CSV table of N, CA and C and ligand atoms in Angstrom, one decimal:
chain,number,residue,atom,x,y,z
A,1,MET,N,105.0,-22.0,-64.2
A,1,MET,CA,104.0,-21.2,-64.8
A,1,MET,C,103.2,-20.4,-63.7
A,2,PRO,N,103.1,-19.1,-63.9
A,2,PRO,CA,102.5,-18.3,-62.8
A,2,PRO,C,100.9,-18.3,-62.9
A,3,ASP,N,100.3,-17.8,-61.8
A,3,ASP,CA,98.8,-17.7,-61.8
A,3,ASP,C,98.5,-16.2,-62.2
A,4,MET,N,97.3,-16.0,-62.6
A,4,MET,CA,96.8,-14.6,-62.9
A,4,MET,C,95.6,-14.3,-62.1
A,5,LEU,N,95.3,-13.0,-62.0
A,5,LEU,CA,94.2,-12.5,-61.3
A,5,LEU,C,93.2,-11.7,-62.2
A,6,VAL,N,91.9,-12.0,-62.1
A,6,VAL,CA,90.9,-11.3,-62.9
A,6,VAL,C,89.9,-10.6,-62.0
A,7,LYS,N,89.6,-9.4,-62.4
A,7,LYS,CA,88.6,-8.6,-61.6
A,7,LYS,C,87.2,-9.0,-62.2
A,8,LEU,N,86.5,-9.8,-61.5
A,8,LEU,CA,85.2,-10.3,-62.1
A,8,LEU,C,84.2,-9.2,-62.1
A,9,TYR,N,84.4,-8.2,-61.2
A,9,TYR,CA,83.4,-7.1,-61.2
A,9,TYR,C,83.6,-6.1,-62.4
A,10,ASN,N,84.7,-6.3,-63.2
A,10,ASN,CA,84.9,-5.5,-64.4
A,10,ASN,C,84.8,-6.4,-65.6
A,11,LEU,N,84.1,-7.5,-65.5
A,11,LEU,CA,84.1,-8.5,-66.6
A,11,LEU,C,83.4,-8.0,-67.9
A,12,PRO,N,84.1,-8.1,-69.1
A,12,PRO,CA,83.4,-7.7,-70.3
A,12,PRO,C,82.1,-8.5,-70.5
A,13,ALA,N,81.2,-8.0,-71.3
A,13,ALA,CA,79.9,-8.7,-71.6
A,13,ALA,C,80.1,-10.0,-72.3
A,14,MET,N,79.2,-11.0,-72.0
A,14,MET,CA,79.2,-12.3,-72.7
A,14,MET,C,78.6,-12.2,-74.1
A,15,GLU,N,77.7,-11.2,-74.3
A,15,GLU,CA,76.8,-11.2,-75.5
A,15,GLU,C,77.6,-11.4,-76.8
A,16,PRO,N,78.7,-10.5,-77.0
A,16,PRO,CA,79.3,-10.7,-78.4
A,16,PRO,C,79.9,-12.1,-78.6
A,17,HIS,N,80.3,-12.7,-77.6
A,17,HIS,CA,80.9,-14.1,-77.7
A,17,HIS,C,79.7,-15.1,-78.0
A,18,ALA,N,78.6,-14.9,-77.2
A,18,ALA,CA,77.5,-15.8,-77.4
A,18,ALA,C,76.9,-15.7,-78.8
A,19,LEU,N,76.9,-14.4,-79.3
A,19,LEU,CA,76.4,-14.2,-80.6
A,19,LEU,C,77.2,-14.8,-81.7
A,20,LYS,N,78.5,-14.6,-81.6
A,20,LYS,CA,79.5,-15.2,-82.5
A,20,LYS,C,79.3,-16.7,-82.6
A,21,MET,N,79.2,-17.3,-81.4
A,21,MET,CA,79.1,-18.8,-81.3
A,21,MET,C,77.8,-19.2,-82.0
A,22,LYS,N,76.7,-18.5,-81.8
A,22,LYS,CA,75.4,-18.8,-82.4
A,22,LYS,C,75.5,-18.8,-83.9
A,23,GLU,N,76.2,-17.7,-84.4
A,23,GLU,CA,76.4,-17.6,-85.9
A,23,GLU,C,77.2,-18.7,-86.5
A,24,GLU,N,78.1,-19.3,-85.7
A,24,GLU,CA,78.9,-20.4,-86.1
A,24,GLU,C,78.3,-21.7,-85.9
A,25,GLY,N,77.1,-21.7,-85.3
A,25,GLY,CA,76.4,-23.0,-85.0
A,25,GLY,C,77.1,-23.8,-83.8
A,26,VAL,N,77.8,-23.0,-82.9
A,26,VAL,CA,78.4,-23.7,-81.8
A,26,VAL,C,77.6,-23.4,-80.5
A,27,VAL,N,77.3,-24.5,-79.8
A,27,VAL,CA,76.6,-24.4,-78.6
A,27,VAL,C,77.6,-24.3,-77.4
A,28,ILE,N,77.5,-23.3,-76.6
A,28,ILE,CA,78.3,-23.2,-75.3
A,28,ILE,C,77.3,-23.5,-74.2
A,29,ARG,N,77.5,-24.5,-73.4
A,29,ARG,CA,76.5,-24.8,-72.3
A,29,ARG,C,77.3,-25.4,-71.1
A,30,MET,N,76.6,-25.3,-70.0
A,30,MET,CA,77.1,-26.0,-68.8
A,30,MET,C,77.0,-27.5,-69.1
A,31,ALA,N,78.1,-28.2,-68.7
A,31,ALA,CA,78.0,-29.6,-68.8
A,31,ALA,C,77.0,-30.2,-67.9
A,32,ALA,N,76.4,-31.3,-68.2
A,32,ALA,CA,75.4,-32.0,-67.4
A,32,ALA,C,76.0,-33.3,-66.9
A,33,ALA,N,75.3,-33.9,-65.9
A,33,ALA,CA,75.8,-35.2,-65.4
A,33,ALA,C,76.0,-36.2,-66.4
A,34,TYR,N,75.1,-36.3,-67.4
A,34,TYR,CA,75.1,-37.3,-68.4
A,34,TYR,C,76.3,-37.1,-69.4
A,35,ASP,N,77.0,-36.0,-69.3
A,35,ASP,CA,78.1,-35.7,-70.2
A,35,ASP,C,79.4,-36.2,-69.6
A,36,LYS,N,79.4,-36.5,-68.3
A,36,LYS,CA,80.6,-36.7,-67.5
A,36,LYS,C,81.7,-37.6,-68.2
A,37,TYR,N,81.3,-38.8,-68.6
A,37,TYR,CA,82.4,-39.7,-69.1
A,37,TYR,C,82.8,-39.4,-70.5
A,38,PHE,N,81.9,-38.8,-71.3
A,38,PHE,CA,82.3,-38.3,-72.6
A,38,PHE,C,83.4,-37.2,-72.5
A,39,VAL,N,83.1,-36.2,-71.5
A,39,VAL,CA,83.9,-35.1,-71.3
A,39,VAL,C,85.3,-35.5,-70.8
A,40,LEU,N,85.3,-36.4,-69.8
A,40,LEU,CA,86.6,-36.8,-69.2
A,40,LEU,C,87.4,-37.6,-70.2
A,41,GLU,N,86.8,-38.4,-71.0
A,41,GLU,CA,87.5,-39.2,-72.0
A,41,GLU,C,88.1,-38.2,-73.1
A,42,TRP,N,87.3,-37.2,-73.4
A,42,TRP,CA,87.8,-36.2,-74.4
A,42,TRP,C,89.0,-35.4,-73.8
A,43,VAL,N,88.9,-35.0,-72.6
A,43,VAL,CA,90.0,-34.2,-72.0
A,43,VAL,C,91.2,-35.0,-71.8
A,44,THR,N,91.1,-36.3,-71.5
A,44,THR,CA,92.2,-37.2,-71.4
A,44,THR,C,92.9,-37.3,-72.7
A,45,GLY,N,92.1,-37.6,-73.7
A,45,GLY,CA,92.6,-37.8,-75.1
A,45,GLY,C,93.3,-36.6,-75.7
A,46,HIS,N,92.7,-35.4,-75.5
A,46,HIS,CA,93.2,-34.2,-76.1
A,46,HIS,C,94.3,-33.5,-75.2
A,47,PHE,N,94.2,-33.7,-73.9
A,47,PHE,CA,95.1,-33.0,-73.0
A,47,PHE,C,95.9,-34.0,-72.0
A,48,SER,N,95.3,-34.2,-70.9
A,48,SER,CA,96.1,-35.1,-69.9
A,48,SER,C,95.2,-35.7,-68.9
A,49,LYS,N,95.7,-36.7,-68.2
A,49,LYS,CA,94.9,-37.3,-67.1
A,49,LYS,C,94.8,-36.3,-65.9
A,50,ALA,N,95.8,-35.5,-65.8
A,50,ALA,CA,95.8,-34.5,-64.7
A,50,ALA,C,94.6,-33.5,-64.9
A,51,TRP,N,94.5,-33.0,-66.2
A,51,TRP,CA,93.4,-32.1,-66.5
A,51,TRP,C,92.0,-32.8,-66.4
A,52,ALA,N,92.0,-34.1,-66.8
A,52,ALA,CA,90.7,-34.8,-66.6
A,52,ALA,C,90.4,-35.0,-65.2
A,53,SER,N,91.4,-35.2,-64.3
A,53,SER,CA,91.1,-35.4,-62.9
A,53,SER,C,90.5,-34.1,-62.3
A,54,GLU,N,91.1,-32.9,-62.7
A,54,GLU,CA,90.5,-31.7,-62.3
A,54,GLU,C,89.1,-31.5,-62.8
A,55,CYS,N,88.9,-31.8,-64.0
A,55,CYS,CA,87.6,-31.7,-64.7
A,55,CYS,C,86.6,-32.6,-64.0
A,56,ASP,N,87.0,-33.7,-63.5
A,56,ASP,CA,86.1,-34.7,-62.8
A,56,ASP,C,85.5,-34.0,-61.6
A,57,ARG,N,86.3,-33.2,-61.0
A,57,ARG,CA,85.9,-32.4,-59.8
A,57,ARG,C,84.7,-31.6,-60.1
A,58,ALA,N,84.7,-31.0,-61.3
A,58,ALA,CA,83.6,-30.1,-61.7
A,58,ALA,C,82.2,-30.8,-61.7
A,59,PHE,N,82.2,-32.1,-61.9
A,59,PHE,CA,81.0,-32.8,-62.0
A,59,PHE,C,80.5,-33.2,-60.6
A,60,SER,N,81.3,-32.9,-59.6
A,60,SER,CA,80.8,-33.1,-58.2
A,60,SER,C,80.3,-31.8,-57.6
A,61,ASN,N,80.5,-30.7,-58.3
A,61,ASN,CA,80.0,-29.4,-57.9
A,61,ASN,C,78.6,-29.2,-58.3
A,62,GLN,N,77.9,-28.4,-57.6
A,62,GLN,CA,76.4,-28.2,-57.9
A,62,GLN,C,76.2,-26.7,-57.9
A,63,PRO,N,76.0,-26.0,-59.1
A,63,PRO,CA,75.9,-26.6,-60.4
A,63,PRO,C,77.3,-27.1,-60.9
A,64,VAL,N,77.2,-28.0,-61.9
A,64,VAL,CA,78.5,-28.5,-62.5
A,64,VAL,C,79.3,-27.3,-63.0
A,65,SER,N,80.6,-27.3,-62.5
A,65,SER,CA,81.4,-26.1,-62.8
A,65,SER,C,82.3,-26.3,-64.1
A,66,CYS,N,81.7,-26.8,-65.1
A,66,CYS,CA,82.4,-27.0,-66.4
A,66,CYS,C,81.5,-26.6,-67.5
A,67,PHE,N,82.0,-25.8,-68.5
A,67,PHE,CA,81.3,-25.4,-69.7
A,67,PHE,C,81.9,-26.2,-70.9
A,68,ILE,N,81.1,-26.6,-71.8
A,68,ILE,CA,81.6,-27.3,-73.0
A,68,ILE,C,81.1,-26.6,-74.2
A,69,ALA,N,81.9,-26.7,-75.3
A,69,ALA,CA,81.5,-26.2,-76.6
A,69,ALA,C,81.2,-27.4,-77.5
A,70,ILE,N,80.1,-27.3,-78.2
A,70,ILE,CA,79.6,-28.5,-79.1
A,70,ILE,C,79.2,-28.0,-80.4
A,71,LYS,N,79.6,-28.7,-81.5
A,71,LYS,CA,79.1,-28.4,-82.8
A,71,LYS,C,78.7,-29.8,-83.4
A,72,ASP,N,77.4,-29.8,-83.9
A,72,ASP,CA,76.9,-31.1,-84.5
A,72,ASP,C,77.1,-32.3,-83.6
A,73,GLY,N,76.9,-32.1,-82.3
A,73,GLY,CA,77.0,-33.2,-81.4
A,73,GLY,C,78.5,-33.5,-81.0
A,74,ARG,N,79.4,-32.9,-81.5
A,74,ARG,CA,80.9,-33.2,-81.2
A,74,ARG,C,81.4,-32.1,-80.3
A,75,MET,N,82.2,-32.6,-79.4
A,75,MET,CA,82.8,-31.6,-78.4
A,75,MET,C,84.0,-30.9,-79.1
A,76,MET,N,84.1,-29.6,-78.8
A,76,MET,CA,85.2,-28.8,-79.4
A,76,MET,C,86.1,-28.3,-78.3
A,77,GLY,N,85.6,-28.1,-77.1
A,77,GLY,CA,86.5,-27.6,-76.0
A,77,GLY,C,85.7,-27.6,-74.7
A,78,PHE,N,86.4,-27.2,-73.7
A,78,PHE,CA,85.8,-27.1,-72.3
A,78,PHE,C,86.5,-26.0,-71.5
A,79,ALA,N,85.9,-25.6,-70.4
A,79,ALA,CA,86.4,-24.7,-69.5
A,79,ALA,C,85.8,-25.0,-68.1
A,80,CYS,N,86.7,-25.1,-67.1
A,80,CYS,CA,86.2,-25.4,-65.7
A,80,CYS,C,86.6,-24.3,-64.7
A,81,TYR,N,85.9,-24.4,-63.6
A,81,TYR,CA,86.3,-23.5,-62.5
A,81,TYR,C,86.0,-24.3,-61.2
A,82,ASP,N,86.5,-23.8,-60.0
A,82,ASP,CA,86.3,-24.4,-58.7
A,82,ASP,C,86.7,-25.9,-58.8
A,83,CYS,N,87.8,-26.2,-59.4
A,83,CYS,CA,88.2,-27.6,-59.5
A,83,CYS,C,89.5,-27.8,-58.8
A,84,THR,N,90.6,-27.1,-59.2
A,84,THR,CA,91.9,-27.2,-58.5
A,84,THR,C,91.7,-26.8,-57.1
A,85,ARG,N,91.1,-25.6,-56.9
A,85,ARG,CA,90.8,-25.0,-55.7
A,85,ARG,C,89.5,-24.2,-55.9
A,86,LEU,N,88.9,-23.7,-54.8
A,86,LEU,CA,87.8,-22.8,-55.0
A,86,LEU,C,88.3,-21.5,-55.6
A,87,ASP,N,87.5,-20.9,-56.4
A,87,ASP,CA,87.8,-19.6,-57.0
A,87,ASP,C,88.9,-19.6,-58.1
A,88,VAL,N,89.3,-20.9,-58.5
A,88,VAL,CA,90.3,-21.0,-59.5
A,88,VAL,C,89.7,-21.4,-60.8
A,89,PHE,N,90.0,-20.6,-61.9
A,89,PHE,CA,89.5,-21.0,-63.3
A,89,PHE,C,90.5,-22.0,-63.9
A,90,GLY,N,90.0,-22.9,-64.6
A,90,GLY,CA,90.8,-23.9,-65.3
A,90,GLY,C,90.6,-25.3,-64.8
A,91,PRO,N,91.0,-26.3,-65.5
A,91,PRO,CA,91.7,-26.2,-66.8
A,91,PRO,C,90.7,-25.8,-67.9
A,92,THR,N,91.3,-25.4,-69.1
A,92,THR,CA,90.5,-25.1,-70.2
A,92,THR,C,91.3,-25.5,-71.5
A,93,GLY,N,90.6,-25.9,-72.5
A,93,GLY,CA,91.3,-26.2,-73.8
A,93,GLY,C,90.3,-26.4,-74.9
A,94,VAL,N,90.8,-26.2,-76.1
A,94,VAL,CA,90.0,-26.4,-77.4
A,94,VAL,C,90.8,-27.3,-78.3
A,95,ASP,N,90.1,-28.2,-79.0
A,95,ASP,CA,90.7,-29.1,-79.9
A,95,ASP,C,91.6,-28.3,-80.8
A,96,GLU,N,92.9,-28.8,-81.0
A,96,GLU,CA,93.9,-28.1,-81.7
A,96,GLU,C,93.4,-27.7,-83.1
A,97,SER,N,92.7,-28.6,-83.7
A,97,SER,CA,92.3,-28.3,-85.1
A,97,SER,C,91.2,-27.3,-85.2
A,98,LEU,N,90.6,-26.9,-84.1
A,98,LEU,CA,89.4,-26.0,-84.1
A,98,LEU,C,89.7,-24.7,-83.4
A,99,ARG,N,91.0,-24.4,-83.2
A,99,ARG,CA,91.4,-23.1,-82.5
A,99,ARG,C,91.3,-21.9,-83.4
A,100,GLY,N,91.2,-20.7,-82.8
A,100,GLY,CA,91.2,-19.5,-83.6
A,100,GLY,C,89.8,-19.1,-84.2
A,101,ARG,N,88.8,-19.8,-83.6
A,101,ARG,CA,87.4,-19.5,-84.1
A,101,ARG,C,86.6,-18.8,-83.0
A,102,GLY,N,87.2,-18.4,-81.9
A,102,GLY,CA,86.5,-17.8,-80.9
A,102,GLY,C,85.9,-18.7,-79.8
A,103,VAL,N,86.1,-20.0,-79.9
A,103,VAL,CA,85.6,-21.0,-79.0
A,103,VAL,C,86.2,-20.8,-77.6
A,104,GLY,N,87.6,-20.7,-77.6
A,104,GLY,CA,88.3,-20.6,-76.3
A,104,GLY,C,87.8,-19.3,-75.5
A,105,LYS,N,87.6,-18.2,-76.2
A,105,LYS,CA,87.2,-17.0,-75.6
A,105,LYS,C,85.8,-17.2,-75.0
A,106,ALA,N,84.9,-17.7,-75.8
A,106,ALA,CA,83.5,-17.9,-75.4
A,106,ALA,C,83.4,-18.8,-74.2
A,107,LEU,N,84.2,-19.9,-74.1
A,107,LEU,CA,84.2,-20.8,-73.0
A,107,LEU,C,84.7,-20.1,-71.7
A,108,CYS,N,85.8,-19.3,-71.9
A,108,CYS,CA,86.4,-18.6,-70.8
A,108,CYS,C,85.4,-17.6,-70.2
A,109,MET,N,84.7,-16.9,-71.1
A,109,MET,CA,83.8,-15.9,-70.7
A,109,MET,C,82.6,-16.5,-70.0
A,110,ALA,N,82.1,-17.6,-70.5
A,110,ALA,CA,81.0,-18.3,-69.9
A,110,ALA,C,81.3,-18.7,-68.4
A,111,ALA,N,82.5,-19.3,-68.3
A,111,ALA,CA,83.0,-19.8,-66.9
A,111,ALA,C,83.2,-18.6,-66.0
A,112,MET,N,83.8,-17.5,-66.5
A,112,MET,CA,84.1,-16.3,-65.7
A,112,MET,C,82.7,-15.7,-65.2
A,113,HIS,N,81.8,-15.6,-66.1
A,113,HIS,CA,80.5,-15.0,-65.7
A,113,HIS,C,79.8,-15.9,-64.7
A,114,ALA,N,80.0,-17.2,-64.8
A,114,ALA,CA,79.4,-18.1,-63.8
A,114,ALA,C,80.1,-17.9,-62.4
A,115,MET,N,81.4,-17.7,-62.5
A,115,MET,CA,82.1,-17.4,-61.2
A,115,MET,C,81.6,-16.1,-60.6
A,116,ALA,N,81.4,-15.1,-61.4
A,116,ALA,CA,80.9,-13.8,-60.9
A,116,ALA,C,79.5,-13.9,-60.4
A,117,ALA,N,78.7,-14.7,-61.0
A,117,ALA,CA,77.3,-14.9,-60.6
A,117,ALA,C,77.3,-15.7,-59.2
A,118,LYS,N,78.3,-16.5,-59.0
A,118,LYS,CA,78.4,-17.2,-57.8
A,118,LYS,C,78.8,-16.3,-56.6
A,119,GLY,N,79.3,-15.2,-56.9
A,119,GLY,CA,79.6,-14.2,-55.9
A,119,GLY,C,81.1,-13.9,-55.7
A,120,TYR,N,82.0,-14.5,-56.5
A,120,TYR,CA,83.4,-14.2,-56.4
A,120,TYR,C,83.6,-12.8,-57.0
A,121,ALA,N,84.5,-12.0,-56.3
A,121,ALA,CA,84.9,-10.7,-56.8
A,121,ALA,C,86.1,-10.8,-57.8
A,122,TYR,N,86.9,-11.8,-57.5
A,122,TYR,CA,88.1,-12.0,-58.3
A,122,TYR,C,88.2,-13.5,-58.7
A,123,ALA,N,88.8,-13.8,-59.8
A,123,ALA,CA,89.1,-15.2,-60.2
A,123,ALA,C,90.6,-15.3,-60.3
A,124,ILE,N,91.1,-16.5,-60.0
A,124,ILE,CA,92.5,-16.8,-60.2
A,124,ILE,C,92.6,-17.8,-61.3
A,125,ILE,N,93.4,-17.5,-62.3
A,125,ILE,CA,93.6,-18.4,-63.4
A,125,ILE,C,94.9,-19.2,-63.0
A,126,GLY,N,94.7,-20.5,-62.9
A,126,GLY,CA,95.9,-21.3,-62.4
A,126,GLY,C,96.8,-21.7,-63.5
A,127,TRP,N,98.1,-21.6,-63.2
A,127,TRP,CA,99.2,-22.2,-64.0
A,127,TRP,C,99.0,-21.7,-65.5
A,128,VAL,N,99.1,-20.4,-65.7
A,128,VAL,CA,98.8,-19.9,-67.0
A,128,VAL,C,99.8,-20.2,-68.1
A,129,GLY,N,99.3,-20.6,-69.2
A,129,GLY,CA,100.1,-20.7,-70.4
A,129,GLY,C,100.0,-19.4,-71.1
A,130,PRO,N,98.9,-19.2,-71.8
A,130,PRO,CA,98.7,-18.1,-72.7
A,130,PRO,C,98.3,-16.8,-72.0
A,131,ALA,N,99.3,-16.2,-71.3
A,131,ALA,CA,99.0,-15.0,-70.5
A,131,ALA,C,98.4,-13.8,-71.4
A,132,ASP,N,98.9,-13.7,-72.6
A,132,ASP,CA,98.4,-12.6,-73.4
A,132,ASP,C,96.9,-12.8,-73.8
A,133,PHE,N,96.5,-14.1,-74.0
A,133,PHE,CA,95.1,-14.4,-74.3
A,133,PHE,C,94.2,-13.9,-73.1
A,134,TYR,N,94.6,-14.1,-71.9
A,134,TYR,CA,93.8,-13.7,-70.7
A,134,TYR,C,93.9,-12.2,-70.4
A,135,SER,N,95.1,-11.6,-70.7
A,135,SER,CA,95.1,-10.2,-70.4
A,135,SER,C,94.3,-9.4,-71.4
A,136,LYS,N,94.3,-9.9,-72.6
A,136,LYS,CA,93.5,-9.2,-73.7
A,136,LYS,C,92.0,-9.4,-73.4
A,137,LEU,N,91.6,-10.7,-73.1
A,137,LEU,CA,90.2,-11.0,-73.0
A,137,LEU,C,89.5,-10.4,-71.7
A,138,VAL,N,90.2,-10.6,-70.6
A,138,VAL,CA,89.5,-10.2,-69.3
A,138,VAL,C,90.4,-9.3,-68.4
A,139,GLY,N,91.5,-8.8,-69.0
A,139,GLY,CA,92.3,-7.9,-68.2
A,139,GLY,C,93.1,-8.5,-67.1
A,140,ALA,N,93.4,-9.8,-67.3
A,140,ALA,CA,94.1,-10.6,-66.2
A,140,ALA,C,95.5,-10.0,-66.0
A,141,THR,N,96.0,-10.1,-64.8
A,141,THR,CA,97.3,-9.6,-64.4
A,141,THR,C,98.1,-10.8,-63.7
A,142,LEU,N,99.4,-10.8,-63.9
A,142,LEU,CA,100.2,-11.9,-63.3
A,142,LEU,C,100.3,-11.7,-61.8
A,143,ILE,N,100.2,-12.8,-61.1
A,143,ILE,CA,100.4,-12.8,-59.6
A,143,ILE,C,101.8,-13.1,-59.4
A,144,GLU,N,102.5,-12.2,-58.7
A,144,GLU,CA,103.9,-12.4,-58.4
A,144,GLU,C,104.2,-13.6,-57.5
A,145,ASP,N,105.3,-14.2,-57.8
A,145,ASP,CA,105.8,-15.4,-57.0
A,145,ASP,C,104.8,-16.5,-56.9
A,146,SER,N,104.1,-16.8,-58.0
A,146,SER,CA,103.0,-17.8,-57.9
A,146,SER,C,103.4,-19.1,-58.6
A,147,THR,N,104.7,-19.2,-58.9
A,147,THR,CA,105.2,-20.5,-59.5
A,147,THR,C,106.0,-21.2,-58.5
A,148,PRO,N,105.8,-22.5,-58.2
A,148,PRO,CA,104.7,-23.3,-58.7
A,148,PRO,C,103.4,-23.1,-57.9
A,149,GLY,N,103.4,-22.3,-56.9
A,149,GLY,CA,102.2,-21.9,-56.2
A,149,GLY,C,101.4,-23.2,-55.7
A,150,MET,N,100.2,-23.2,-56.0
A,150,MET,CA,99.3,-24.3,-55.5
A,150,MET,C,99.6,-25.7,-56.2
A,151,TYR,N,100.5,-25.7,-57.2
A,151,TYR,CA,100.7,-26.9,-58.0
A,151,TYR,C,102.0,-27.6,-57.6
A,152,LYS,N,102.6,-27.3,-56.4
A,152,LYS,CA,103.9,-27.9,-56.1
A,152,LYS,C,103.8,-29.4,-55.7
A,153,ASP,N,104.9,-30.1,-55.9
A,153,ASP,CA,105.0,-31.5,-55.5
A,153,ASP,C,104.0,-32.4,-56.2
A,154,MET,N,103.8,-32.1,-57.5
A,154,MET,CA,102.8,-32.9,-58.2
A,154,MET,C,103.4,-34.3,-58.6
A,155,LEU,N,102.5,-35.2,-58.8
A,155,LEU,CA,102.9,-36.5,-59.3
A,155,LEU,C,103.3,-36.4,-60.7
A,156,LYS,N,104.3,-37.1,-61.2
A,156,LYS,CA,104.8,-37.1,-62.6
A,156,LYS,C,104.1,-38.2,-63.3
A,157,ALA,N,103.7,-37.9,-64.6
A,157,ALA,CA,103.0,-38.9,-65.4
A,157,ALA,C,103.9,-40.1,-65.7
B,201,LIG,C1,94.2,-21.0,-75.2
B,201,LIG,C2,93.1,-21.7,-76.0
B,201,LIG,C3,92.0,-22.3,-75.1
B,201,LIG,C4,92.4,-20.6,-76.9
B,201,LIG,O1,91.4,-21.2,-77.6
B,201,LIG,P1,91.0,-20.7,-79.1
B,201,LIG,O2,89.6,-21.3,-79.4
B,201,LIG,O3,92.0,-20.9,-80.1
B,201,LIG,O4,90.8,-19.1,-78.8
B,201,LIG,P2,89.9,-18.1,-79.6
B,201,LIG,O5,89.8,-18.5,-81.0
B,201,LIG,O6,88.7,-17.8,-78.8
B,201,LIG,O7,90.8,-16.8,-79.5
B,201,LIG,C5,91.8,-16.6,-80.3
B,201,LIG,C6,92.6,-15.4,-79.8
B,201,LIG,O8,93.4,-15.8,-78.7
B,201,LIG,C7,94.8,-15.6,-79.1
B,201,LIG,N1,95.5,-16.8,-78.5
B,201,LIG,C8,95.2,-18.1,-78.7
B,201,LIG,N2,96.2,-18.9,-78.1
B,201,LIG,C9,97.0,-18.0,-77.6
B,201,LIG,C10,98.2,-18.2,-76.9
B,201,LIG,N3,98.7,-19.4,-76.6
B,201,LIG,N4,98.9,-17.1,-76.4
B,201,LIG,C11,98.4,-15.8,-76.7
B,201,LIG,N5,97.3,-15.6,-77.4
B,201,LIG,C12,96.6,-16.7,-77.8
B,201,LIG,C13,94.8,-15.6,-80.6
B,201,LIG,O9,96.0,-14.9,-81.0
B,201,LIG,C14,93.6,-14.8,-80.9
B,201,LIG,O10,93.7,-13.5,-80.7
B,201,LIG,P3,92.8,-12.4,-81.5
B,201,LIG,O11,91.4,-12.6,-81.1
B,201,LIG,O12,93.3,-11.1,-81.0
B,201,LIG,O13,93.1,-12.6,-82.9
B,201,LIG,C15,93.7,-22.8,-76.9
B,201,LIG,O14,94.8,-22.2,-77.6
B,201,LIG,C16,94.2,-24.0,-76.2
B,201,LIG,O15,93.4,-25.0,-76.0
B,201,LIG,N6,95.4,-24.0,-75.8
B,201,LIG,C17,96.0,-25.2,-75.2
B,201,LIG,C18,95.6,-25.4,-73.8
B,201,LIG,C19,95.9,-24.2,-72.9
B,201,LIG,O16,96.9,-23.6,-73.0
B,201,LIG,N7,94.9,-23.8,-72.0
B,201,LIG,C20,95.0,-22.7,-71.1
B,201,LIG,C21,95.7,-23.1,-69.8
B,201,LIG,S1,95.7,-21.8,-68.7
């Protein structure tokens, strides 16, 4: 799976996504220290130990480099950055039964805006699955010869 590059200096506005989430009663916020074990358990259960390991890293960063989506106290999805490597977005994911409601976009935008605010000019999206999702949302472009890139020689589950 290739990596993608995003021009953070051309990032679309967060407001339409924030407004949509507000209308749907979804809270998008930075994860806090007290969320750590809930989030890691959720990521392991919905995705993998590898993603939970990367997400764990977010809780060692200051500020925590993970955003979560919550409705009625329940987690819907997450998006991290500065975990796999500095300046790398991901992992991210939404509960399969709750996809298609704008949560994935809002989480991605929240994390990308945090990366821009940190001072990064570009973001790298690591090991991309849904390339069209990122090219439409933030104008991401594929990075040539980036497979397996930074993810080589990984342990197998
Ligand atoms: C990718 C993901 C986070 C999107 O979350 P979501 O909440 O369903 O996304 P949203 O509802 O905000 O956005 C839906 C839009 O994204 C598009 N989209 C969703 N998944 C897509 C995919 N795999 N490929 C291309 N486009 C996709 C939809 O077609 C829709 O487009 P539209 O707005 O033009 O109608 C979610 O599908 C997911 O968790 N996937 C599995 C984990 C994953 O692949 N993570 C990314 C690793 S780099």
